[in-house]
Short mmCIF file of C-alpha atoms in Angstrom, two decimals:
data_model
loop_
_atom_site.label_atom_id
_atom_site.label_comp_id
_atom_site.label_asym_id
_atom_site.label_seq_id
_atom_site.Cartn_x
_atom_site.Cartn_y
_atom_site.Cartn_z
CA GLY A 1 -12.79 -12.31 16.31
CA GLU A 2 -13.25 -8.65 15.43
CA SER A 3 -11.06 -5.58 15.45
CA VAL A 4 -12.27 -2.01 15.45
CA GLY A 5 -10.57 0.26 12.98
CA LEU A 6 -7.02 1.27 13.54
CA HIS A 7 -7.17 1.50 17.33
CA LEU A 8 -6.63 -2.22 17.85
CA PRO A 9 -3.60 -3.06 15.76
CA THR A 10 -3.52 -6.81 16.51
CA LEU A 11 -6.18 -9.49 16.12
CA SER A 12 -5.78 -13.08 17.35
CA VAL A 13 -8.10 -15.68 15.85
CA GLN A 14 -8.49 -19.42 16.32
CA GLU A 15 -7.63 -21.43 13.23
CA GLY A 16 -10.81 -22.27 11.36
CA ASP A 17 -12.79 -19.34 12.75
CA ASN A 18 -13.84 -16.36 10.69
CA SER A 19 -11.83 -13.13 10.96
CA ILE A 20 -13.23 -9.64 10.68
CA ILE A 21 -10.88 -6.71 10.22
CA ASN A 22 -12.37 -3.23 10.31
CA CYS A 23 -11.26 0.08 8.90
CA ALA A 24 -12.68 3.58 9.34
CA TYR A 25 -11.94 5.99 6.53
CA SER A 26 -12.21 9.73 6.86
CA ASN A 27 -12.78 11.13 3.39
CA SER A 28 -16.34 11.01 2.12
CA ALA A 29 -15.03 11.79 -1.38
CA SER A 30 -13.19 8.46 -1.60
CA ASP A 31 -14.66 6.35 -4.38
CA TYR A 32 -12.60 3.20 -4.40
CA PHE A 33 -11.25 1.00 -1.61
CA ILE A 34 -8.69 -1.76 -1.52
CA TRP A 35 -7.54 -4.36 0.99
CA TYR A 36 -3.92 -5.48 0.99
CA LYS A 37 -2.11 -8.27 2.79
CA GLN A 38 1.53 -7.85 3.76
CA GLU A 39 3.71 -10.73 4.88
CA SER A 40 7.00 -10.17 6.63
CA GLY A 41 9.71 -8.92 4.31
CA LYS A 42 7.40 -8.55 1.32
CA GLY A 43 5.47 -5.83 -0.42
CA PRO A 44 1.70 -5.45 0.05
CA GLN A 45 -0.34 -7.93 -1.96
CA PHE A 46 -3.75 -7.08 -3.39
CA ILE A 47 -6.62 -9.05 -1.85
CA ILE A 48 -9.90 -7.47 -2.93
CA ASP A 49 -11.32 -4.10 -3.89
CA ILE A 50 -14.70 -2.41 -3.97
CA ARG A 51 -16.09 0.66 -5.68
CA SER A 52 -18.20 3.18 -3.81
CA ASN A 53 -21.35 2.22 -5.79
CA MET A 54 -21.28 -1.22 -4.15
CA ASP A 55 -21.76 -2.30 -0.53
CA LYS A 56 -20.47 -5.86 -0.73
CA ARG A 57 -18.05 -7.84 -2.83
CA GLN A 58 -16.98 -11.44 -2.45
CA GLY A 59 -13.82 -13.25 -3.44
CA GLN A 60 -12.36 -16.58 -2.58
CA ARG A 61 -12.80 -16.89 1.23
CA VAL A 62 -12.85 -13.09 1.54
CA THR A 63 -15.66 -10.57 1.59
CA VAL A 64 -15.41 -6.79 1.72
CA LEU A 65 -18.27 -4.72 3.11
CA LEU A 66 -18.60 -0.98 2.62
CA ASN A 67 -20.85 1.26 4.68
CA LYS A 68 -20.63 4.75 3.26
CA THR A 69 -23.07 6.18 5.79
CA VAL A 70 -20.59 5.69 8.63
CA LYS A 71 -17.48 5.57 6.43
CA HIS A 72 -16.61 2.05 7.44
CA LEU A 73 -14.93 -0.78 5.57
CA SER A 74 -14.46 -4.37 6.71
CA LEU A 75 -12.65 -7.45 5.48
CA GLN A 76 -14.06 -10.84 6.39
CA ILE A 77 -11.89 -13.94 6.02
CA ALA A 78 -13.72 -17.25 6.21
CA ALA A 79 -12.17 -20.32 7.86
CA THR A 80 -8.95 -18.56 8.79
CA GLN A 81 -5.80 -20.54 8.01
CA PRO A 82 -2.20 -20.22 9.26
CA GLY A 83 -1.25 -18.73 5.90
CA ASP A 84 -3.56 -15.80 6.61
CA SER A 85 -1.16 -14.52 9.28
CA ALA A 86 -0.03 -11.11 8.07
CA VAL A 87 -0.67 -7.39 8.40
CA TYR A 88 -3.77 -6.19 6.59
CA PHE A 89 -4.14 -2.66 5.25
CA CYS A 90 -7.13 -0.85 3.92
CA ALA A 91 -6.55 1.87 1.36
CA GLU A 92 -8.77 4.50 -0.18
CA ASN A 93 -8.59 6.30 -3.49
CA LEU A 94 -9.39 9.98 -3.03
CA TYR A 95 -11.75 11.04 -5.78
CA SER A 96 -10.75 14.68 -5.45
CA SER A 97 -7.19 13.69 -6.28
CA ALA A 98 -7.66 10.64 -8.37
CA SER A 99 -4.05 9.62 -8.37
CA LYS A 100 -3.61 9.31 -4.63
CA ILE A 101 -4.15 6.07 -2.80
CA ILE A 102 -3.90 6.59 0.96
CA PHE A 103 -3.26 3.74 3.38
CA GLY A 104 -4.37 3.09 6.94
CA SER A 105 -1.86 1.93 9.56
CA GLY A 106 -2.86 -1.73 9.39
CA THR A 107 -4.02 -4.63 11.57
CA ARG A 108 -1.85 -7.61 12.40
CA LEU A 109 -3.72 -10.92 12.21
CA SER A 110 -2.29 -13.85 14.15
CA ILE A 111 -3.70 -17.36 14.06
CA ARG A 112 -3.91 -19.62 17.13
CA PRO A 113 -3.58 -23.34 16.40
CA ASN B 1 6.67 -10.87 -16.53
CA ALA B 2 8.61 -9.76 -13.44
CA GLY B 3 6.09 -7.14 -12.24
CA VAL B 4 7.66 -4.36 -10.15
CA THR B 5 11.37 -4.74 -9.46
CA GLN B 6 13.20 -2.69 -6.85
CA THR B 7 16.94 -2.48 -6.31
CA PRO B 8 18.82 -2.65 -4.05
CA LYS B 9 17.04 -4.74 -1.41
CA PHE B 10 19.18 -3.33 1.41
CA GLN B 11 21.25 -0.18 1.71
CA VAL B 12 23.17 1.54 4.50
CA LEU B 13 24.09 5.20 4.11
CA LYS B 14 25.86 7.74 6.22
CA THR B 15 24.21 11.06 6.95
CA GLY B 16 24.71 13.41 4.03
CA GLN B 17 25.32 10.76 1.40
CA SER B 18 23.19 10.58 -1.70
CA MET B 19 21.77 7.59 -3.52
CA THR B 20 19.10 6.48 -5.96
CA LEU B 21 16.58 3.74 -5.33
CA GLN B 22 15.66 2.02 -8.56
CA CYS B 23 12.19 0.88 -9.62
CA ALA B 24 11.20 -0.76 -12.88
CA GLN B 25 7.95 -2.32 -14.07
CA ASP B 26 7.29 -4.40 -17.17
CA MET B 27 3.49 -4.21 -17.20
CA ASN B 28 3.28 -1.02 -19.28
CA HIS B 29 1.60 0.75 -16.38
CA GLU B 30 1.20 4.48 -16.76
CA TYR B 31 1.01 5.23 -13.04
CA MET B 32 3.93 4.71 -10.66
CA SER B 33 4.48 5.77 -7.08
CA TRP B 34 6.83 5.61 -4.12
CA TYR B 35 5.81 4.93 -0.52
CA ARG B 36 7.75 4.70 2.70
CA GLN B 37 6.79 2.41 5.54
CA ASP B 38 8.00 3.01 9.08
CA PRO B 39 7.70 0.42 11.89
CA GLY B 40 4.14 -0.11 13.05
CA MET B 41 2.80 2.32 10.49
CA GLY B 42 1.07 2.25 7.19
CA LEU B 43 2.48 3.37 3.88
CA ARG B 44 2.91 7.07 3.22
CA LEU B 45 3.01 8.41 -0.32
CA ILE B 46 6.22 10.24 -1.25
CA HIS B 47 5.90 11.01 -4.98
CA TYR B 48 3.90 9.69 -7.87
CA SER B 49 3.75 9.87 -11.65
CA VAL B 50 0.77 9.50 -13.97
CA GLY B 51 2.95 9.04 -17.03
CA ALA B 52 6.36 9.67 -18.59
CA GLY B 53 7.47 13.25 -18.02
CA ILE B 54 4.90 13.91 -15.28
CA THR B 55 5.54 13.74 -11.53
CA ASP B 56 3.81 15.14 -8.47
CA GLN B 57 4.23 15.25 -4.71
CA GLY B 58 2.53 12.95 -2.25
CA GLU B 59 2.12 13.21 1.53
CA VAL B 60 5.82 13.29 2.51
CA PRO B 61 7.91 14.58 -0.44
CA ASN B 62 10.58 16.56 1.41
CA GLY B 63 14.12 15.22 0.97
CA TYR B 64 13.25 13.15 -2.11
CA ASN B 65 13.36 13.79 -5.84
CA VAL B 66 11.92 11.75 -8.69
CA SER B 67 11.90 11.77 -12.46
CA ARG B 68 10.03 9.74 -15.07
CA SER B 69 11.86 9.68 -18.38
CA THR B 70 10.39 6.34 -19.49
CA THR B 71 7.18 4.43 -18.79
CA GLU B 72 9.14 1.56 -17.22
CA ASP B 73 11.40 3.36 -14.73
CA PHE B 74 10.73 5.61 -11.74
CA PRO B 75 13.88 6.21 -9.64
CA LEU B 76 13.76 7.86 -6.22
CA ARG B 77 16.70 10.06 -5.27
CA LEU B 78 17.86 11.01 -1.81
CA LEU B 79 20.12 14.03 -2.26
CA SER B 80 21.43 14.24 1.33
CA ALA B 81 20.36 11.32 3.48
CA ALA B 82 19.16 11.92 7.05
CA PRO B 83 18.50 9.41 9.86
CA SER B 84 14.79 10.30 9.61
CA GLN B 85 14.82 8.69 6.16
CA THR B 86 15.58 5.29 7.64
CA SER B 87 12.62 3.26 6.42
CA VAL B 88 11.43 0.61 4.00
CA TYR B 89 10.65 2.05 0.59
CA PHE B 90 8.07 0.52 -1.74
CA CYS B 91 7.51 1.26 -5.38
CA ALA B 92 4.10 0.52 -6.87
CA SER B 93 2.42 0.81 -10.25
CA ARG B 94 -1.01 0.46 -11.79
CA PRO B 95 -2.69 1.04 -15.15
CA GLY B 96 -3.50 4.66 -15.87
CA ARG B 97 -7.20 4.25 -15.25
CA ASN B 98 -8.61 4.97 -11.80
CA ASN B 99 -10.21 2.25 -9.68
CA SER B 100 -7.44 -0.25 -10.22
CA PRO B 101 -5.19 -1.65 -7.49
CA LEU B 102 -1.50 -0.91 -7.07
CA HIS B 103 1.07 -3.62 -7.75
CA PHE B 104 3.99 -3.44 -5.30
CA GLY B 105 7.64 -4.34 -5.42
CA ASN B 106 9.28 -6.11 -2.49
CA GLY B 107 10.85 -3.01 -1.08
CA THR B 108 14.24 -1.48 -0.28
CA ARG B 109 15.28 -1.38 3.35
CA LEU B 110 17.32 1.78 3.92
CA THR B 111 19.28 2.60 7.06
CA VAL B 112 20.88 6.02 7.51
CA THR B 113 23.44 6.26 10.30
#
């Protein structure tokens, strides 16, 4: 399953399939990007990050891809599990104002058994 | 190591009342920030601080005051609560260096009637 940026706020994926969550960022000066997972009633939890001098970074079952040409960021989750159900946010660090991390509106991921 | 601790978890105010949302971190992080999260939306930056004695405005600062007298604490004050301030408030911190992720508390759910 695949979502496109912030215009499709929900993504439903079959358990065991791979999930792809996309994010379009607007500021070409952003130099650092982060993905967060937020479960109901909790604060956002760090998943993975990537600096602007990289185009791919892998973690455990997750991969972040960065395409600076089109200002696009994606989060890939391999073998999606019920515990992956949450809202996922991308965030960007604005280089021009290094102390500001700005968040997107998020994508809700739901897992079908 | 408790991370970022927010109190209270829930609060109901009447219009015009004042209160302080507390945030404390025990990771010796220089940078602290406050976000608000409204239903179906991402997190919006209210105020932030890059160190003790230094604060600055974020995206939505109106109606909120902050101070940073110690590295550990970053309280958020509502001087005269309004229904538009009904939201979930998150405090977050990170080391002073750029390109590091924020660590979040579990939030304060505020309702203003």
